[in-house]
Structures are given as C-alpha cells and as structure tokens.
Short mmCIF file of N, CA and C and ligand atoms in Angstrom, two decimals:
data_model
loop_
_atom_site.label_atom_id
_atom_site.label_comp_id
_atom_site.label_asym_id
_atom_site.label_seq_id
_atom_site.Cartn_x
_atom_site.Cartn_y
_atom_site.Cartn_z
N MET Y 1367 224.84 17.55 20.08
CA MET Y 1367 223.98 17.61 19.40
C MET Y 1367 223.29 19.32 19.47
N VAL Y 1368 222.99 19.35 18.19
CA VAL Y 1368 222.24 20.87 17.63
C VAL Y 1368 221.01 21.03 18.09
N ALA Y 1369 220.41 22.04 18.74
CA ALA Y 1369 219.00 22.45 19.33
C ALA Y 1369 217.78 22.51 18.15
N GLY Y 1370 216.93 21.97 18.03
CA GLY Y 1370 216.38 21.98 16.65
C GLY Y 1370 215.07 23.03 17.02
N GLN Y 1371 214.19 22.73 16.13
CA GLN Y 1371 212.77 23.04 15.86
C GLN Y 1371 211.76 21.87 15.91
N LEU Y 1372 210.65 21.53 16.31
CA LEU Y 1372 209.23 21.08 16.01
C LEU Y 1372 208.70 22.22 15.83
N VAL Y 1373 207.67 22.24 15.12
CA VAL Y 1373 206.72 22.80 14.71
C VAL Y 1373 205.57 21.60 14.49
N ILE Y 1374 204.39 22.36 15.45
CA ILE Y 1374 203.23 21.54 15.36
C ILE Y 1374 202.38 22.14 15.09
N PHE Y 1375 201.25 21.34 13.96
CA PHE Y 1375 200.33 22.12 13.51
C PHE Y 1375 198.93 21.67 13.98
N VAL Y 1376 198.07 22.38 14.02
CA VAL Y 1376 196.91 21.78 15.08
C VAL Y 1376 195.59 22.41 14.42
N GLY Y 1377 194.83 21.93 13.73
CA GLY Y 1377 193.70 21.79 12.68
C GLY Y 1377 193.07 21.15 12.78
N LEU Y 1378 191.75 21.47 12.07
CA LEU Y 1378 190.67 20.48 11.22
C LEU Y 1378 191.54 19.95 9.86
N GLN Y 1379 190.49 18.83 9.36
CA GLN Y 1379 191.12 18.72 8.08
C GLN Y 1379 190.50 19.48 7.44
N ALA Y 1380 191.14 20.29 6.07
CA ALA Y 1380 191.00 20.74 5.28
C ALA Y 1380 190.77 22.68 6.17
N ALA Y 1381 191.94 22.62 6.84
CA ALA Y 1381 191.64 24.18 7.35
C ALA Y 1381 193.24 24.71 6.91
N GLY Y 1382 193.68 24.26 6.28
CA GLY Y 1382 194.43 25.01 5.01
C GLY Y 1382 196.18 24.31 5.39
N LYS Y 1383 196.21 23.88 6.42
CA LYS Y 1383 197.48 23.27 6.93
C LYS Y 1383 198.98 23.15 5.76
N SER Y 1384 198.20 22.14 5.33
CA SER Y 1384 199.56 21.66 4.33
C SER Y 1384 200.23 22.60 3.31
N SER Y 1385 198.71 23.87 3.04
CA SER Y 1385 199.07 25.00 1.79
C SER Y 1385 200.00 25.77 2.83
N PHE Y 1386 199.71 26.10 4.14
CA PHE Y 1386 200.47 27.14 5.11
C PHE Y 1386 201.88 26.53 5.17
N PHE Y 1387 202.26 25.01 5.10
CA PHE Y 1387 203.21 24.50 5.22
C PHE Y 1387 203.79 25.05 3.82
N ARG Y 1388 203.62 24.66 2.30
CA ARG Y 1388 203.85 24.77 1.35
C ARG Y 1388 204.39 26.94 1.20
N GLU Y 1389 203.65 27.16 2.04
CA GLU Y 1389 204.10 28.28 1.99
C GLU Y 1389 204.77 29.30 2.88
N ARG Y 1390 205.15 28.82 3.76
CA ARG Y 1390 205.79 28.90 4.84
C ARG Y 1390 206.73 28.06 5.19
N PHE Y 1391 206.88 26.94 5.13
CA PHE Y 1391 207.79 26.21 5.76
C PHE Y 1391 208.56 25.31 4.54
N ALA Y 1392 207.96 25.55 3.37
CA ALA Y 1392 208.74 24.31 2.89
C ALA Y 1392 210.50 24.28 2.40
N SER Y 1393 210.83 25.88 2.02
CA SER Y 1393 212.24 25.80 1.66
C SER Y 1393 213.18 26.25 3.25
N THR Y 1394 212.53 25.23 4.34
CA THR Y 1394 213.33 25.34 5.65
C THR Y 1394 213.38 24.45 6.31
N HIS Y 1395 212.07 23.56 6.41
CA HIS Y 1395 211.36 22.57 7.19
C HIS Y 1395 211.49 21.42 6.69
N ALA Y 1396 211.81 20.20 7.19
CA ALA Y 1396 210.76 18.73 6.90
C ALA Y 1396 209.67 18.89 6.91
N HIS Y 1397 209.12 18.04 5.63
CA HIS Y 1397 207.45 18.04 6.26
C HIS Y 1397 207.39 16.63 6.79
N VAL Y 1398 206.75 16.33 8.15
CA VAL Y 1398 206.44 14.71 8.26
C VAL Y 1398 204.69 14.97 8.44
N SER Y 1399 204.35 13.98 8.05
CA SER Y 1399 202.92 14.09 7.41
C SER Y 1399 202.23 12.48 7.42
N LYS Y 1400 201.10 12.29 8.31
CA LYS Y 1400 201.00 11.12 7.95
C LYS Y 1400 200.12 10.65 6.28
N ASP Y 1401 199.70 11.88 5.79
CA ASP Y 1401 199.38 12.00 4.85
C ASP Y 1401 200.79 11.70 3.42
N LEU Y 1402 201.37 11.67 3.94
CA LEU Y 1402 202.34 11.63 2.83
C LEU Y 1402 203.07 10.03 3.35
N MET Y 1403 202.53 9.59 3.95
CA MET Y 1403 202.81 7.82 4.07
C MET Y 1403 202.62 7.37 3.49
N PRO Y 1404 202.42 5.54 2.72
CA PRO Y 1404 201.64 4.94 1.84
C PRO Y 1404 200.68 4.86 2.52
N ARG Y 1405 199.47 4.61 1.63
CA ARG Y 1405 198.17 4.25 2.42
C ARG Y 1405 197.85 3.40 3.33
N ALA Y 1406 198.34 2.15 3.43
CA ALA Y 1406 198.30 1.18 4.28
C ALA Y 1406 199.75 0.93 5.05
N ALA Y 1407 200.46 1.84 5.01
CA ALA Y 1407 201.29 1.77 5.90
C ALA Y 1407 200.96 1.87 7.23
N ARG Y 1408 201.86 0.91 8.00
CA ARG Y 1408 201.29 0.04 9.24
C ARG Y 1408 201.99 1.05 10.32
N ASP Y 1409 201.33 1.42 11.89
CA ASP Y 1409 202.08 1.94 12.15
C ASP Y 1409 202.57 3.17 12.03
N LYS Y 1410 201.66 4.22 11.55
CA LYS Y 1410 201.78 5.38 11.12
C LYS Y 1410 202.48 6.43 12.54
N GLU Y 1411 202.21 6.22 13.74
CA GLU Y 1411 202.48 6.85 14.55
C GLU Y 1411 203.88 6.60 15.08
N SER Y 1412 204.52 5.56 15.06
CA SER Y 1412 205.16 5.33 15.54
C SER Y 1412 206.87 5.72 14.19
N ARG Y 1413 206.44 5.67 13.02
CA ARG Y 1413 206.93 5.67 11.84
C ARG Y 1413 207.56 7.24 11.61
N GLN Y 1414 205.83 8.28 12.23
CA GLN Y 1414 206.03 9.36 12.19
C GLN Y 1414 207.35 9.80 13.60
N LEU Y 1415 207.24 9.41 14.63
CA LEU Y 1415 208.07 9.36 15.58
C LEU Y 1415 209.56 9.38 14.80
N ALA Y 1416 209.52 8.70 14.40
CA ALA Y 1416 210.52 8.11 13.80
C ALA Y 1416 211.50 8.94 12.85
N GLN Y 1417 210.41 9.51 11.94
CA GLN Y 1417 210.92 10.54 11.09
C GLN Y 1417 211.32 12.08 11.76
N ILE Y 1418 210.52 11.99 12.80
CA ILE Y 1418 210.88 13.60 13.27
C ILE Y 1418 212.03 13.52 14.36
N GLU Y 1419 212.42 12.21 14.99
CA GLU Y 1419 213.35 12.09 15.59
C GLU Y 1419 215.03 12.17 14.67
N GLN Y 1420 214.96 11.54 13.36
CA GLN Y 1420 215.99 11.95 12.38
C GLN Y 1420 215.99 13.45 12.25
N ALA Y 1421 215.05 14.02 12.26
CA ALA Y 1421 215.26 15.42 11.36
C ALA Y 1421 215.82 16.12 13.16
N LEU Y 1422 215.31 15.58 14.01
CA LEU Y 1422 215.95 16.29 15.48
C LEU Y 1422 217.25 16.02 15.35
N LEU Y 1423 217.75 15.09 15.39
CA LEU Y 1423 219.37 14.33 15.32
C LEU Y 1423 220.52 15.37 14.60
N ILE Y 1424 220.12 15.82 13.61
CA ILE Y 1424 220.69 16.27 12.81
C ILE Y 1424 220.81 18.43 12.72
N GLY Y 1425 219.69 18.42 13.90
CA GLY Y 1425 219.37 19.89 14.09
C GLY Y 1425 218.21 20.60 12.56
N GLN Y 1426 217.69 19.66 12.33
CA GLN Y 1426 216.96 20.15 10.90
C GLN Y 1426 215.84 20.38 11.21
N PRO Y 1427 215.51 21.57 11.32
CA PRO Y 1427 213.79 22.00 11.63
C PRO Y 1427 212.59 21.29 10.87
N VAL Y 1428 211.88 20.91 11.47
CA VAL Y 1428 210.71 19.89 11.37
C VAL Y 1428 208.79 20.23 11.44
N VAL Y 1429 208.42 19.89 10.20
CA VAL Y 1429 206.89 20.53 10.82
C VAL Y 1429 205.87 19.15 10.92
N VAL Y 1430 205.22 18.97 11.56
CA VAL Y 1430 204.47 18.03 11.81
C VAL Y 1430 203.22 18.10 11.10
N ASP Y 1431 202.88 17.93 10.10
CA ASP Y 1431 201.46 18.63 9.24
C ASP Y 1431 200.27 16.98 9.62
N ASN Y 1432 199.69 17.15 10.79
CA ASN Y 1432 198.40 16.49 10.99
C ASN Y 1432 197.70 17.72 11.95
N THR Y 1433 196.56 16.52 12.00
CA THR Y 1433 195.69 17.44 12.77
C THR Y 1433 195.63 17.52 13.98
N ASN Y 1434 196.40 16.55 14.64
CA ASN Y 1434 196.65 16.71 15.98
C ASN Y 1434 196.08 17.61 16.95
N PRO Y 1435 194.71 16.95 17.04
CA PRO Y 1435 193.35 17.88 17.63
C PRO Y 1435 193.91 17.32 19.02
N ARG Y 1436 194.15 16.49 19.69
CA ARG Y 1436 194.02 16.88 21.60
C ARG Y 1436 195.80 16.90 22.25
N ALA Y 1437 195.76 17.07 23.31
CA ALA Y 1437 196.95 17.28 23.91
C ALA Y 1437 197.30 16.05 23.97
N ALA Y 1438 196.82 14.84 24.03
CA ALA Y 1438 196.99 13.47 24.20
C ALA Y 1438 198.08 13.53 22.63
N ASP Y 1439 197.52 13.54 21.84
CA ASP Y 1439 198.10 13.55 20.43
C ASP Y 1439 199.67 14.02 20.67
N ARG Y 1440 199.83 14.87 21.03
CA ARG Y 1440 200.67 16.04 20.73
C ARG Y 1440 201.96 15.99 22.02
N ALA Y 1441 201.35 15.15 23.12
CA ALA Y 1441 202.45 14.97 24.21
C ALA Y 1441 203.49 14.36 23.38
N PRO Y 1442 203.53 13.26 22.85
CA PRO Y 1442 204.70 12.42 22.67
C PRO Y 1442 205.56 13.18 21.72
N LEU Y 1443 205.02 13.49 20.93
CA LEU Y 1443 205.62 14.38 19.53
C LEU Y 1443 206.67 15.49 20.68
N ILE Y 1444 205.88 16.26 21.63
CA ILE Y 1444 206.69 17.59 22.65
C ILE Y 1444 207.65 17.05 23.66
N GLU Y 1445 207.64 15.53 23.98
CA GLU Y 1445 208.53 14.65 24.95
C GLU Y 1445 209.70 14.55 23.62
N LEU Y 1446 209.50 14.34 22.70
CA LEU Y 1446 210.68 13.86 21.76
C LEU Y 1446 211.27 15.22 21.71
N ALA Y 1447 210.94 15.80 21.36
CA ALA Y 1447 211.54 17.59 20.83
C ALA Y 1447 212.32 17.50 22.18
N ARG Y 1448 211.63 17.89 23.44
CA ARG Y 1448 212.36 17.92 25.18
C ARG Y 1448 213.34 17.37 24.69
N ARG Y 1449 213.45 16.35 24.36
CA ARG Y 1449 215.01 15.15 24.63
C ARG Y 1449 215.99 15.80 24.03
N TYR Y 1450 215.87 16.29 22.51
CA TYR Y 1450 216.48 17.15 21.97
C TYR Y 1450 216.76 18.41 22.23
N GLU Y 1451 216.27 18.96 23.75
CA GLU Y 1451 216.43 20.24 23.96
C GLU Y 1451 215.99 21.39 22.65
N ALA Y 1452 214.87 20.78 21.87
CA ALA Y 1452 213.90 21.52 20.32
C ALA Y 1452 213.43 22.16 21.17
N ARG Y 1453 213.00 23.45 20.14
CA ARG Y 1453 212.33 24.59 20.64
C ARG Y 1453 210.67 23.50 20.12
N VAL Y 1454 209.76 24.29 20.77
CA VAL Y 1454 208.57 23.48 20.63
C VAL Y 1454 207.58 25.05 19.74
N VAL Y 1455 206.88 24.35 18.94
CA VAL Y 1455 206.15 25.74 18.29
C VAL Y 1455 204.85 25.49 17.84
N GLY Y 1456 204.09 25.96 18.32
CA GLY Y 1456 202.19 25.57 17.76
C GLY Y 1456 201.68 26.61 16.74
N TYR Y 1457 201.00 25.80 15.64
CA TYR Y 1457 200.23 26.55 15.01
C TYR Y 1457 198.69 26.26 14.78
N PHE Y 1458 197.38 27.16 15.49
CA PHE Y 1458 196.76 26.53 15.76
C PHE Y 1458 195.63 26.99 14.96
N PHE Y 1459 195.15 26.23 14.06
CA PHE Y 1459 193.87 26.50 12.87
C PHE Y 1459 193.03 27.28 13.31
N GLU Y 1460 192.54 28.33 13.10
CA GLU Y 1460 190.98 28.58 13.56
C GLU Y 1460 190.19 27.21 12.49
N PRO Y 1461 189.14 26.74 13.85
CA PRO Y 1461 188.37 25.59 13.32
C PRO Y 1461 187.01 26.44 12.99
N GLY Y 1462 186.38 25.67 11.45
CA GLY Y 1462 185.42 26.38 11.55
C GLY Y 1462 184.56 24.89 10.79
N ILE Y 1463 183.72 24.44 11.23
CA ILE Y 1463 183.36 23.05 10.36
C ILE Y 1463 182.52 23.19 9.19
N GLN Y 1464 181.66 24.19 9.10
CA GLN Y 1464 181.38 24.83 7.42
C GLN Y 1464 182.59 25.09 6.92
N ASP Y 1465 183.08 25.64 6.91
CA ASP Y 1465 184.44 26.10 6.20
C ASP Y 1465 185.53 24.71 5.73
N SER Y 1466 185.47 23.90 6.70
CA SER Y 1466 186.49 23.09 6.41
C SER Y 1466 185.71 21.63 5.51
N LEU Y 1467 184.42 21.75 5.72
CA LEU Y 1467 183.86 20.99 4.33
C LEU Y 1467 183.31 21.34 3.32
N ARG Y 1468 183.23 22.81 3.16
CA ARG Y 1468 183.42 23.54 2.35
C ARG Y 1468 184.41 23.05 1.29
N ARG Y 1469 185.59 23.49 1.81
CA ARG Y 1469 187.14 23.57 0.98
C ARG Y 1469 187.38 22.05 0.88
N ASN Y 1470 186.96 21.40 1.60
CA ASN Y 1470 187.04 19.58 1.79
C ASN Y 1470 186.65 19.07 0.25
N ALA Y 1471 184.79 19.67 0.34
CA ALA Y 1471 183.95 19.24 -0.94
C ALA Y 1471 184.77 20.02 -2.51
N ALA Y 1472 185.91 20.66 -2.26
CA ALA Y 1472 186.49 21.28 -3.42
C ALA Y 1472 187.85 20.67 -3.93
N ARG Y 1473 188.21 19.79 -2.95
CA ARG Y 1473 189.26 19.08 -3.57
C ARG Y 1473 189.74 17.91 -3.85
N GLU Y 1474 190.63 17.17 -4.21
CA GLU Y 1474 190.70 16.02 -3.95
C GLU Y 1474 191.83 15.87 -3.23
N PRO Y 1475 192.36 14.35 -2.57
CA PRO Y 1475 191.66 13.62 -2.28
C PRO Y 1475 190.53 14.30 -1.11
N GLN Y 1476 189.24 13.56 -1.22
CA GLN Y 1476 188.15 14.54 0.32
C GLN Y 1476 188.84 13.40 1.14
N VAL Y 1477 188.23 13.88 2.74
CA VAL Y 1477 187.96 13.18 3.74
C VAL Y 1477 186.43 12.93 3.65
N PRO Y 1478 185.85 11.92 4.07
CA PRO Y 1478 184.44 11.76 4.46
C PRO Y 1478 184.69 12.74 5.78
N LYS Y 1479 183.18 13.32 5.55
CA LYS Y 1479 182.46 14.56 6.46
C LYS Y 1479 182.56 13.93 7.36
N VAL Y 1480 182.48 12.85 8.08
CA VAL Y 1480 182.45 12.60 9.81
C VAL Y 1480 183.53 12.90 9.94
N ALA Y 1481 184.57 12.27 9.24
CA ALA Y 1481 186.11 12.99 10.11
C ALA Y 1481 186.44 14.14 10.46
N ILE Y 1482 186.04 15.47 10.23
CA ILE Y 1482 186.13 16.56 10.28
C ILE Y 1482 185.06 16.58 11.43
N PHE Y 1483 183.85 16.40 11.38
CA PHE Y 1483 182.93 16.34 12.63
C PHE Y 1483 183.57 15.80 13.73
N THR Y 1484 184.28 14.50 13.59
CA THR Y 1484 185.03 13.94 14.97
C THR Y 1484 186.09 14.53 15.03
N THR Y 1485 186.60 15.11 14.49
CA THR Y 1485 187.68 15.88 15.00
C THR Y 1485 187.59 17.11 15.49
N ALA Y 1486 186.53 17.78 15.29
CA ALA Y 1486 186.37 18.67 15.81
C ALA Y 1486 185.59 18.77 16.95
N LYS Y 1487 184.95 17.62 17.55
CA LYS Y 1487 184.69 17.06 18.72
C LYS Y 1487 185.91 16.91 20.15
N LYS Y 1488 186.92 16.54 19.32
CA LYS Y 1488 188.29 16.44 19.95
C LYS Y 1488 188.84 17.25 20.74
N LEU Y 1489 189.02 18.31 19.40
CA LEU Y 1489 190.02 19.44 19.46
C LEU Y 1489 190.30 20.46 20.79
N GLN Y 1490 191.30 19.78 21.18
CA GLN Y 1490 191.67 21.18 22.12
C GLN Y 1490 192.93 22.40 21.84
N PRO Y 1491 192.55 23.42 21.52
CA PRO Y 1491 193.32 24.01 21.40
C PRO Y 1491 194.90 24.15 22.03
N PRO Y 1492 196.40 24.26 21.40
CA PRO Y 1492 197.04 24.12 22.17
C PRO Y 1492 197.53 25.15 23.07
N SER Y 1493 198.12 24.69 24.31
CA SER Y 1493 198.06 25.44 25.50
C SER Y 1493 199.74 25.56 26.10
N PHE Y 1494 200.24 26.07 26.57
CA PHE Y 1494 201.73 26.70 26.54
C PHE Y 1494 201.78 25.54 28.30
N GLU Y 1495 200.65 25.30 28.73
CA GLU Y 1495 201.24 24.08 29.94
C GLU Y 1495 201.35 23.10 29.29
N GLU Y 1496 201.03 22.60 28.05
CA GLU Y 1496 201.56 21.39 27.56
C GLU Y 1496 202.69 21.28 27.07
N GLY Y 1497 203.45 22.40 27.16
CA GLY Y 1497 204.80 22.45 26.63
C GLY Y 1497 205.43 23.46 25.43
N PHE Y 1498 204.12 23.92 25.18
CA PHE Y 1498 204.66 24.89 23.80
C PHE Y 1498 205.50 25.63 24.28
N ASP Y 1499 206.70 26.07 23.35
CA ASP Y 1499 207.71 27.72 23.80
C ASP Y 1499 206.74 28.97 22.70
N GLU Y 1500 206.21 28.60 21.85
CA GLU Y 1500 205.18 29.40 21.34
C GLU Y 1500 204.49 28.74 20.84
N ILE Y 1501 203.54 29.85 20.52
CA ILE Y 1501 202.09 29.20 19.76
C ILE Y 1501 201.69 30.77 19.02
N HIS Y 1502 200.99 30.61 17.47
CA HIS Y 1502 200.62 31.29 16.52
C HIS Y 1502 199.18 30.77 16.22
N ASP Y 1503 198.36 31.60 15.70
CA ASP Y 1503 196.86 31.44 16.03
C ASP Y 1503 197.12 31.83 14.21
N VAL Y 1504 196.11 31.14 13.50
CA VAL Y 1504 196.36 31.09 12.02
C VAL Y 1504 194.65 31.69 11.69
N ARG Y 1505 194.67 32.06 10.92
CA ARG Y 1505 193.21 32.01 10.28
C ARG Y 1505 193.55 31.93 8.45
N LEU Y 1506 192.72 32.12 7.42
CA LEU Y 1506 192.93 32.01 6.39
C LEU Y 1506 192.45 33.10 6.06
N ALA Y 1507 193.15 34.01 5.23
CA ALA Y 1507 192.59 35.73 4.72
C ALA Y 1507 191.99 35.62 3.83
N GLU Y 1508 190.70 36.76 3.87
CA GLU Y 1508 189.81 37.14 2.65
C GLU Y 1508 190.69 36.93 1.44
N GLY Y 1509 190.21 36.50 0.38
CA GLY Y 1509 191.36 36.32 -1.30
C GLY Y 1509 192.49 35.90 -0.85
N GLY Y 1510 192.85 34.37 -0.12
CA GLY Y 1510 193.81 33.55 -0.02
C GLY Y 1510 194.60 34.26 0.81
N GLY Y 1511 195.85 33.49 1.01
CA GLY Y 1511 196.87 33.82 2.36
C GLY Y 1511 195.92 33.54 3.89
N PHE Y 1512 197.32 33.70 4.41
CA PHE Y 1512 197.18 33.61 6.12
C PHE Y 1512 197.50 34.84 6.67
N SER Y 1513 196.66 35.01 8.20
CA SER Y 1513 197.18 35.57 8.85
C SER Y 1513 197.31 34.95 10.20
N VAL Y 1514 198.50 35.32 11.05
CA VAL Y 1514 199.01 34.63 11.67
C VAL Y 1514 198.97 35.91 13.16
N ALA Y 1515 198.92 35.28 14.54
CA ALA Y 1515 199.02 36.51 15.25
C ALA Y 1515 199.71 35.53 16.28
N GLN Y 1516 200.77 35.42 16.84
CA GLN Y 1516 201.75 34.96 17.72
C GLN Y 1516 200.71 35.55 19.74
N ARG Y 1517 200.55 33.75 20.11
CA ARG Y 1517 199.71 34.48 21.56
C ARG Y 1517 200.59 34.75 22.17
N ALA Y 1518 200.13 35.83 23.03
CA ALA Y 1518 201.37 36.64 24.32
C ALA Y 1518 201.31 35.25 25.69
N ARG Y 1519 202.06 34.95 26.25
CA ARG Y 1519 202.15 33.79 26.81
C ARG Y 1519 201.06 34.49 28.83
N1 ADP E 129 194.28 30.40 2.30
C1 ADP E 129 193.24 29.52 1.84
N2 ADP E 129 192.55 30.97 1.44
C2 ADP E 129 191.38 29.72 0.49
N3 ADP E 129 191.47 28.40 0.28
C3 ADP E 129 192.76 27.84 0.95
C4 ADP E 129 193.90 28.87 1.68
N4 ADP E 129 194.93 27.38 2.16
C5 ADP E 129 194.45 26.12 1.69
N5 ADP E 129 193.04 27.04 1.13
C6 ADP E 129 192.52 25.75 0.10
O1 ADP E 129 191.78 24.79 1.51
C7 ADP E 129 191.87 23.57 1.05
C8 ADP E 129 192.12 22.29 2.09
O2 ADP E 129 193.86 23.30 1.80
P1 ADP E 129 195.24 22.34 2.33
O3 ADP E 129 195.87 22.85 2.95
O4 ADP E 129 195.14 20.83 1.73
O5 ADP E 129 194.19 21.82 4.17
P2 ADP E 129 194.63 20.33 4.98
O6 ADP E 129 196.22 20.34 5.03
O7 ADP E 129 194.41 21.25 6.54
O8 ADP E 129 193.81 19.73 4.82
C9 ADP E 129 192.95 22.96 -0.42
O9 ADP E 129 191.40 23.29 -1.47
C10 ADP E 129 193.43 24.30 -0.50
O10 ADP E 129 193.82 25.07 -1.66
MG1 MG E 130 197.11 18.53 4.78
#
C-alpha cells in the first residue's frame, strides 16, 4: 500500500474552491467533486467515497472539492483516508456570504441564493481534533489569486 494524501476543501459555494484546485492541484491531484457527477446521479455520497478510495488504493493524491461544511460531512472522508494511512490536509476558504452571493451571481451555473445561506449556517471550520494532519486558511487575494496560511497546531 502506498501512503497517499487526501485534501479536503471546506467553504461556501462560490468561495473559489474549484479555481484554487485548478491553480494549485490540477497537475498533481485527482479531482473529486459532486459537481463533476451527472446531475441526476444517485447516491453521490457513496460514489464520491468510491472515487476517493480508488485514488487512495494506488497512492494517487486526491482533492475533495465540495463545500464539506460540517465535521460530520468530513468524518467519513477522514476515516477512509486513515484506513489507507493517507495524510489528511484541510483547506478552509474564508466564508463571506456577501462575497459568495456576488461571485455566484456573476458565474454560470449559479446555485440558488438560499443554498449559500444554508451552507453558511452549517459551516464548522476544520479542526485538528477531527483528524486533520494539516490545515490551511485560504483567502482570495485582491486582484486575483489566493493567499494561504498554514495553521499552527
Ligand atoms: N482569486 C479569485 N479572485 C477573484 N475571483 C475569483 C477568484 N477565484 C475564483 N474567483 C471567481 O469566483 C467565482 C467562484 O469560483 P469557483 O472556483 O467556481 O468557486 P467554488 O468552486 O468554491 O464554488 C468564479 O466566478 C471565479 O471566477
Ligand atoms: Mg466548485
């Protein structure tokens, strides 16, 4: 078994997660996201776990690019990574409801506004207690790009 890496994004819709994936991870990591599944696909959760497991099996580093708002949403992902002795890395996108609403309104496809409010209400920042080996805080930089700070334990 090859030890891999599971990267979990945590952030509101239109926080910049998929853009960050393209900029920082696309050339090295597999991309797992419910947005990449057929719209009508059933049981996206178990499909997602299966895709992650396929990557972990061959030691392919993998990013889970969803909102992943609650610790309970992340727990099964972390448990799976642990089973494969993979490193668990979190990226927390600074939540800004107004910023997300504005960016969402300017893109296609848009999510309903209420989805952003619902996610904001559920949002629990990632913590080391959940099992993350590393946590990074991400902010969108002025004029494009991202600024990333690794959190101290
Ligand atoms: N660093 C950035 N600065 C400004 N706008 C950005 C930045 N990154 C992404 N965006 C814009 O924000 C919107 C949402 O980005 P996206 O990556 O699709 O977010 P998410 O995957 O979190 O829903 C897009 O229109 C994108 O072009
Ligand atoms: Mg996205």
